[in-house]
Amino acid sequence: FTAEKLKLDYDEWDYTQPSPQAAGFKAWLKAHLVGGNPIVFFPMCKGDGHKCYRSSPEDEGACPNGGTCDHVEPIFGIFSNASLDDATVYDDDVILHASDQDMMPYYRRMETMQDSEKMDGNCATAQPGFGKNEMYPCFDEDVTYGLAIKGTAATKNAYKQQQSNNSSSREGPTLPHVSLTIDIDYEPNVRIFEQPCVVHGNVSVDLSGLEHGQQCTLFRYNSTDAFPTAAPYDEGYQYATNFSVDLKSSSGEAKEWSFSDPNPFYSNTAVYYLATCY
């Protein structure tokens, strides 16, 4: 629901399939990470209630299909001693995740990631308590949850349109991959009346697959409602910056175009960047 409302292109792990789901979840996880898609996963944390944030003392939690979770964390890297073209999940494959509590990177072997609701296996020696258990969580080996972020609804629909068009006649712009970094490492919690802060963004546009001299525009939309899911893209935007693809540089072939947005935004707002190239 959340990903849909945010106009994202995503793939949700099928938590309705038979248990145990650990092996299948790891295969799904690895495939997306190798494909460059970050994962949002929902692990259990040592000492927590495993009820999907439900505050009721009832034994039955709020998780669908009888699963459990306590927290939400991102996974955004994978390492393997085998070729990443090999879809096999190896015990010594390593994933990179964050705790959603601090700024540290955490590396985990695939074989250590799952546990039972009793947390007496891989997470048996994890430290319990807020600010500790998020750093070494485990997902429910029986029923678990995850979401792979593949892009935006706009890039998804543009790809579908290109696939449906005749290969000899290109219609519409190319939408290259866009990434954003920001200059803050703490987001004020406006739900407890902290004041939002000003954020500056640095945007990178991947030039892979583009041709030297192509004309592009980077659009910025200042709300989810304003962000388009299909062409035309030049409506509803707040700012637009034109640039030409330059694949030649003094250091060799250029791989990306970078842009420091001079227009800041607030930490409690939604901002989208989209590049179009013709």
Coordinates of C-alpha atoms in Angstrom, one line a residue:
F1 CA 0.0 0.0 0.0
T2 CA 2.7 2.5 1.0
A3 CA 4.9 1.8 -2.1
E4 CA 1.8 2.1 -4.3
K5 CA 0.9 5.5 -2.8
L6 CA 4.5 6.7 -3.1
K7 CA 4.4 5.8 -6.9
L8 CA 7.2 3.3 -6.7
D9 CA 7.9 0.3 -8.8
Y10 CA 8.3 -2.6 -6.4
D11 CA 8.2 -6.4 -5.9
E12 CA 6.7 -7.7 -2.7
W13 CA 7.9 -11.0 -1.3
D14 CA 5.0 -13.5 -1.4
Y15 CA 4.4 -14.1 2.3
T16 CA 1.4 -16.3 1.6
Q17 CA 3.5 -19.2 0.3
P18 CA 4.0 -22.3 2.4
S19 CA 6.5 -22.2 5.3
P20 CA 9.3 -22.4 6.0
Q21 CA 10.1 -19.5 3.7
A22 CA 13.8 -18.8 4.7
A23 CA 15.4 -20.5 1.6
G24 CA 13.0 -18.9 -0.9
F25 CA 13.3 -15.5 0.8
K26 CA 17.1 -15.5 0.6
A27 CA 17.0 -16.5 -3.1
W28 CA 14.5 -13.6 -3.8
L29 CA 16.7 -11.3 -1.7
K30 CA 19.9 -12.2 -3.6
A31 CA 18.3 -11.9 -7.0
H32 CA 17.1 -8.3 -6.3
L33 CA 20.3 -7.2 -4.7
V34 CA 22.4 -8.5 -7.7
G35 CA 20.0 -6.6 -9.9
G36 CA 20.7 -3.4 -8.1
N37 CA 17.3 -3.2 -6.2
P38 CA 17.5 -2.4 -2.5
I39 CA 15.4 -4.3 -0.1
V40 CA 13.2 -3.3 2.8
F41 CA 12.9 -6.2 5.2
F42 CA 11.0 -6.7 8.4
P43 CA 13.1 -8.6 11.0
M44 CA 12.5 -9.7 14.6
C45 CA 14.6 -8.1 17.3
K46 CA 15.9 -9.9 20.4
G47 CA 13.7 -9.2 23.4
D48 CA 10.9 -7.6 21.5
G49 CA 7.3 -8.8 21.3
H50 CA 7.3 -10.0 17.6
K51 CA 3.8 -8.7 17.0
C52 CA 4.2 -6.3 14.1
Y53 CA 3.9 -3.2 16.4
R54 CA 0.6 -4.4 17.9
S55 CA 0.3 -3.1 21.5
S56 CA -2.4 -5.5 22.6
P57 CA -1.4 -8.2 25.1
E58 CA -3.2 -10.8 23.0
D59 CA -1.1 -13.7 21.7
E60 CA -2.1 -13.2 18.1
G61 CA -0.2 -10.3 16.5
A62 CA -1.1 -8.1 13.5
C63 CA 1.2 -9.9 11.0
P64 CA -0.5 -11.5 8.0
N65 CA -0.2 -15.3 7.5
G66 CA 1.0 -15.8 11.1
G67 CA 4.5 -14.3 10.6
T68 CA 6.4 -12.1 13.0
C69 CA 8.4 -8.9 12.9
D70 CA 9.5 -6.0 15.1
H71 CA 11.4 -3.6 13.0
V72 CA 12.0 -2.2 9.4
E73 CA 15.5 -2.1 8.0
P74 CA 17.1 -1.6 4.5
I75 CA 19.4 -4.1 2.8
F76 CA 21.5 -2.5 0.0
G77 CA 24.5 -4.6 -0.8
I78 CA 25.7 -8.2 -1.5
F79 CA 29.1 -9.9 -1.7
S80 CA 29.9 -13.4 -2.8
N81 CA 33.0 -15.6 -3.4
A82 CA 31.1 -16.9 -6.4
S83 CA 30.2 -15.0 -9.6
L84 CA 27.1 -12.9 -9.1
D85 CA 25.8 -14.4 -12.3
D86 CA 25.3 -17.5 -10.2
A87 CA 21.8 -17.3 -8.6
T88 CA 22.7 -20.0 -6.0
V89 CA 22.5 -18.7 -2.4
Y90 CA 25.7 -19.7 -0.6
D91 CA 26.0 -19.7 3.2
D92 CA 29.1 -17.4 3.0
D93 CA 27.3 -14.9 0.8
V94 CA 27.3 -11.6 2.7
I95 CA 24.6 -8.9 2.7
L96 CA 25.0 -5.3 3.8
H97 CA 22.2 -3.7 5.8
A98 CA 21.5 -0.8 8.1
S99 CA 19.9 -0.8 11.6
D100 CA 17.6 2.2 11.1
Q101 CA 19.0 3.3 14.5
D102 CA 22.5 4.5 13.7
M103 CA 24.8 5.3 10.7
M104 CA 26.9 2.1 10.8
P105 CA 27.0 -0.5 8.1
Y106 CA 26.3 -4.1 9.1
Y107 CA 27.6 -7.2 7.3
R108 CA 25.8 -10.5 7.7
R109 CA 26.5 -14.0 6.3
M110 CA 23.4 -15.4 4.6
E111 CA 23.4 -18.4 6.8
T112 CA 22.9 -16.3 10.0
M113 CA 19.9 -14.3 8.9
Q114 CA 17.0 -16.4 9.9
D115 CA 15.7 -17.7 13.3
S116 CA 12.6 -19.1 14.9
E117 CA 10.3 -16.9 17.0
K118 CA 12.1 -18.1 20.1
M119 CA 15.3 -16.4 18.8
D120 CA 17.4 -19.3 20.2
G121 CA 19.3 -20.0 17.0
N122 CA 21.2 -17.5 14.9
C123 CA 20.1 -14.6 17.2
A124 CA 20.5 -16.5 20.5
T125 CA 23.4 -14.2 21.6
A126 CA 22.1 -11.0 20.1
Q127 CA 21.7 -8.2 22.7
P128 CA 18.2 -7.4 23.7
G129 CA 16.8 -3.9 24.0
F130 CA 16.2 -0.7 22.1
G131 CA 19.3 0.6 20.5
K132 CA 21.1 -2.8 20.5
N133 CA 18.8 -5.5 19.0
E134 CA 18.3 -3.6 15.8
M135 CA 22.0 -4.1 14.8
Y136 CA 21.8 -7.9 14.8
P137 CA 18.2 -8.9 13.9
C138 CA 16.9 -12.1 12.3
F139 CA 13.9 -12.6 10.0
D140 CA 11.2 -15.2 10.8
E141 CA 12.2 -18.5 9.2
D142 CA 8.6 -19.6 8.8
V143 CA 6.8 -16.5 7.4
T144 CA 8.6 -13.2 6.6
Y145 CA 8.1 -10.0 4.7
G146 CA 10.1 -7.9 2.3
L147 CA 9.8 -5.3 -0.5
A148 CA 12.3 -4.7 -3.3
I149 CA 12.4 -1.2 -4.7
K150 CA 12.9 -1.4 -8.5
G151 CA 12.4 2.3 -9.4
T152 CA 9.4 4.5 -9.8
A153 CA 6.1 4.0 -11.5
A154 CA 7.3 6.4 -14.2
T155 CA 10.3 4.4 -15.1
K156 CA 8.3 1.2 -15.0
N157 CA 5.6 2.6 -17.4
A158 CA 8.2 4.1 -19.7
Y159 CA 10.0 0.7 -20.0
K160 CA 6.6 -1.0 -20.8
Q161 CA 5.9 1.6 -23.4
Q162 CA 9.3 1.1 -25.1
Q163 CA 8.8 -2.6 -25.1
S164 CA 5.4 -2.3 -26.8
N165 CA 6.7 0.0 -29.5
N166 CA 8.3 -1.3 -32.7
S167 CA 12.0 -1.7 -32.0
S168 CA 12.8 0.3 -35.1
S169 CA 10.9 3.3 -34.1
R170 CA 11.7 4.9 -30.7
E171 CA 8.9 6.9 -29.2
G172 CA 9.2 9.0 -26.1
P173 CA 12.3 9.8 -24.0
T174 CA 14.7 7.5 -22.2
L175 CA 14.5 7.7 -18.4
P176 CA 18.0 7.0 -17.0
H177 CA 18.6 5.9 -13.5
V178 CA 18.7 8.8 -11.0
S179 CA 20.2 8.7 -7.5
L180 CA 20.1 11.2 -4.7
T181 CA 22.3 11.9 -1.7
I182 CA 21.5 14.5 1.0
D183 CA 23.5 16.5 3.5
I184 CA 21.9 15.4 6.7
D185 CA 22.3 12.2 8.7
Y186 CA 19.5 12.8 11.2
E187 CA 15.8 13.4 10.3
P188 CA 13.9 15.4 12.9
N189 CA 10.8 13.5 14.2
V190 CA 8.0 15.8 13.5
R191 CA 5.6 13.4 15.1
I192 CA 7.0 14.4 18.5
F193 CA 7.0 18.0 17.5
E194 CA 10.6 18.4 16.4
Q195 CA 11.0 21.1 13.8
P196 CA 11.8 19.9 10.2
C197 CA 15.2 20.9 8.9
V198 CA 16.5 22.2 5.5
V199 CA 18.0 19.5 3.2
H200 CA 20.2 20.0 0.2
G201 CA 20.3 17.3 -2.5
N202 CA 23.1 16.1 -4.8
V203 CA 21.7 14.2 -7.8
S204 CA 23.6 11.8 -10.1
V205 CA 22.2 10.6 -13.4
D206 CA 23.6 7.3 -14.8
L207 CA 24.7 7.8 -18.4
S208 CA 24.9 4.1 -19.2
G209 CA 23.1 3.4 -22.5
L210 CA 23.0 7.0 -23.6
E211 CA 24.7 8.6 -26.6
H212 CA 27.2 11.4 -26.6
G213 CA 25.3 14.7 -27.3
Q214 CA 21.8 13.6 -26.2
Q215 CA 19.8 16.4 -24.7
C216 CA 18.3 15.7 -21.3
T217 CA 16.3 17.5 -18.6
L218 CA 16.3 16.8 -14.9
F219 CA 12.9 17.6 -13.4
R220 CA 12.2 18.1 -9.7
Y221 CA 8.7 17.6 -8.4
N222 CA 7.9 18.8 -4.9
S223 CA 5.1 16.4 -3.9
T224 CA 3.9 12.8 -4.5
D225 CA 0.8 14.2 -6.2
A226 CA 2.8 16.3 -8.6
F227 CA 5.1 13.3 -9.6
P228 CA 3.9 11.8 -12.9
T229 CA 3.6 8.1 -13.5
A230 CA 3.7 8.5 -17.3
A231 CA 4.3 11.1 -20.0
P232 CA 4.0 14.0 -20.2
Y233 CA 6.8 14.7 -17.7
D234 CA 7.0 18.4 -18.2
E235 CA 3.9 19.1 -16.1
G236 CA 3.6 19.7 -12.4
Y237 CA 7.4 20.1 -11.9
Q238 CA 8.9 22.8 -9.6
Y239 CA 12.4 23.0 -11.2
A240 CA 14.0 21.9 -14.4
T241 CA 17.6 21.7 -15.4
N242 CA 18.8 21.0 -19.0
F243 CA 22.0 19.2 -19.7
S244 CA 23.8 17.5 -22.6
V245 CA 25.2 14.0 -22.3
D246 CA 29.0 14.3 -22.4
L247 CA 30.6 10.9 -22.5
K248 CA 34.1 12.3 -22.8
S249 CA 36.2 13.8 -20.0
S250 CA 39.8 14.4 -19.1
S251 CA 39.7 11.3 -16.9
G252 CA 38.2 9.0 -19.5
E253 CA 34.7 8.0 -20.4
A254 CA 32.1 9.8 -18.2
K255 CA 29.7 7.5 -16.3
E256 CA 27.3 9.9 -14.7
W257 CA 26.2 13.5 -14.7
S258 CA 26.2 15.2 -11.3
F259 CA 24.1 18.1 -10.1
S260 CA 24.0 20.0 -6.8
D261 CA 20.5 21.3 -6.4
P262 CA 20.6 24.9 -5.3
N263 CA 17.0 24.8 -4.1
P264 CA 16.7 23.1 -0.7
F265 CA 13.7 21.3 0.6
Y266 CA 12.4 20.4 4.1
S267 CA 13.0 17.0 5.7
N268 CA 9.2 16.4 6.2
T269 CA 8.4 16.8 2.5
A270 CA 8.5 14.4 -0.5
V271 CA 10.7 15.4 -3.4
Y272 CA 11.1 13.4 -6.7
Y273 CA 13.8 13.8 -9.4
L274 CA 13.3 12.4 -12.9
A275 CA 15.6 12.7 -15.9
T276 CA 14.4 12.5 -19.5
C277 CA 16.8 12.2 -22.5
Y278 CA 16.0 12.4 -26.2

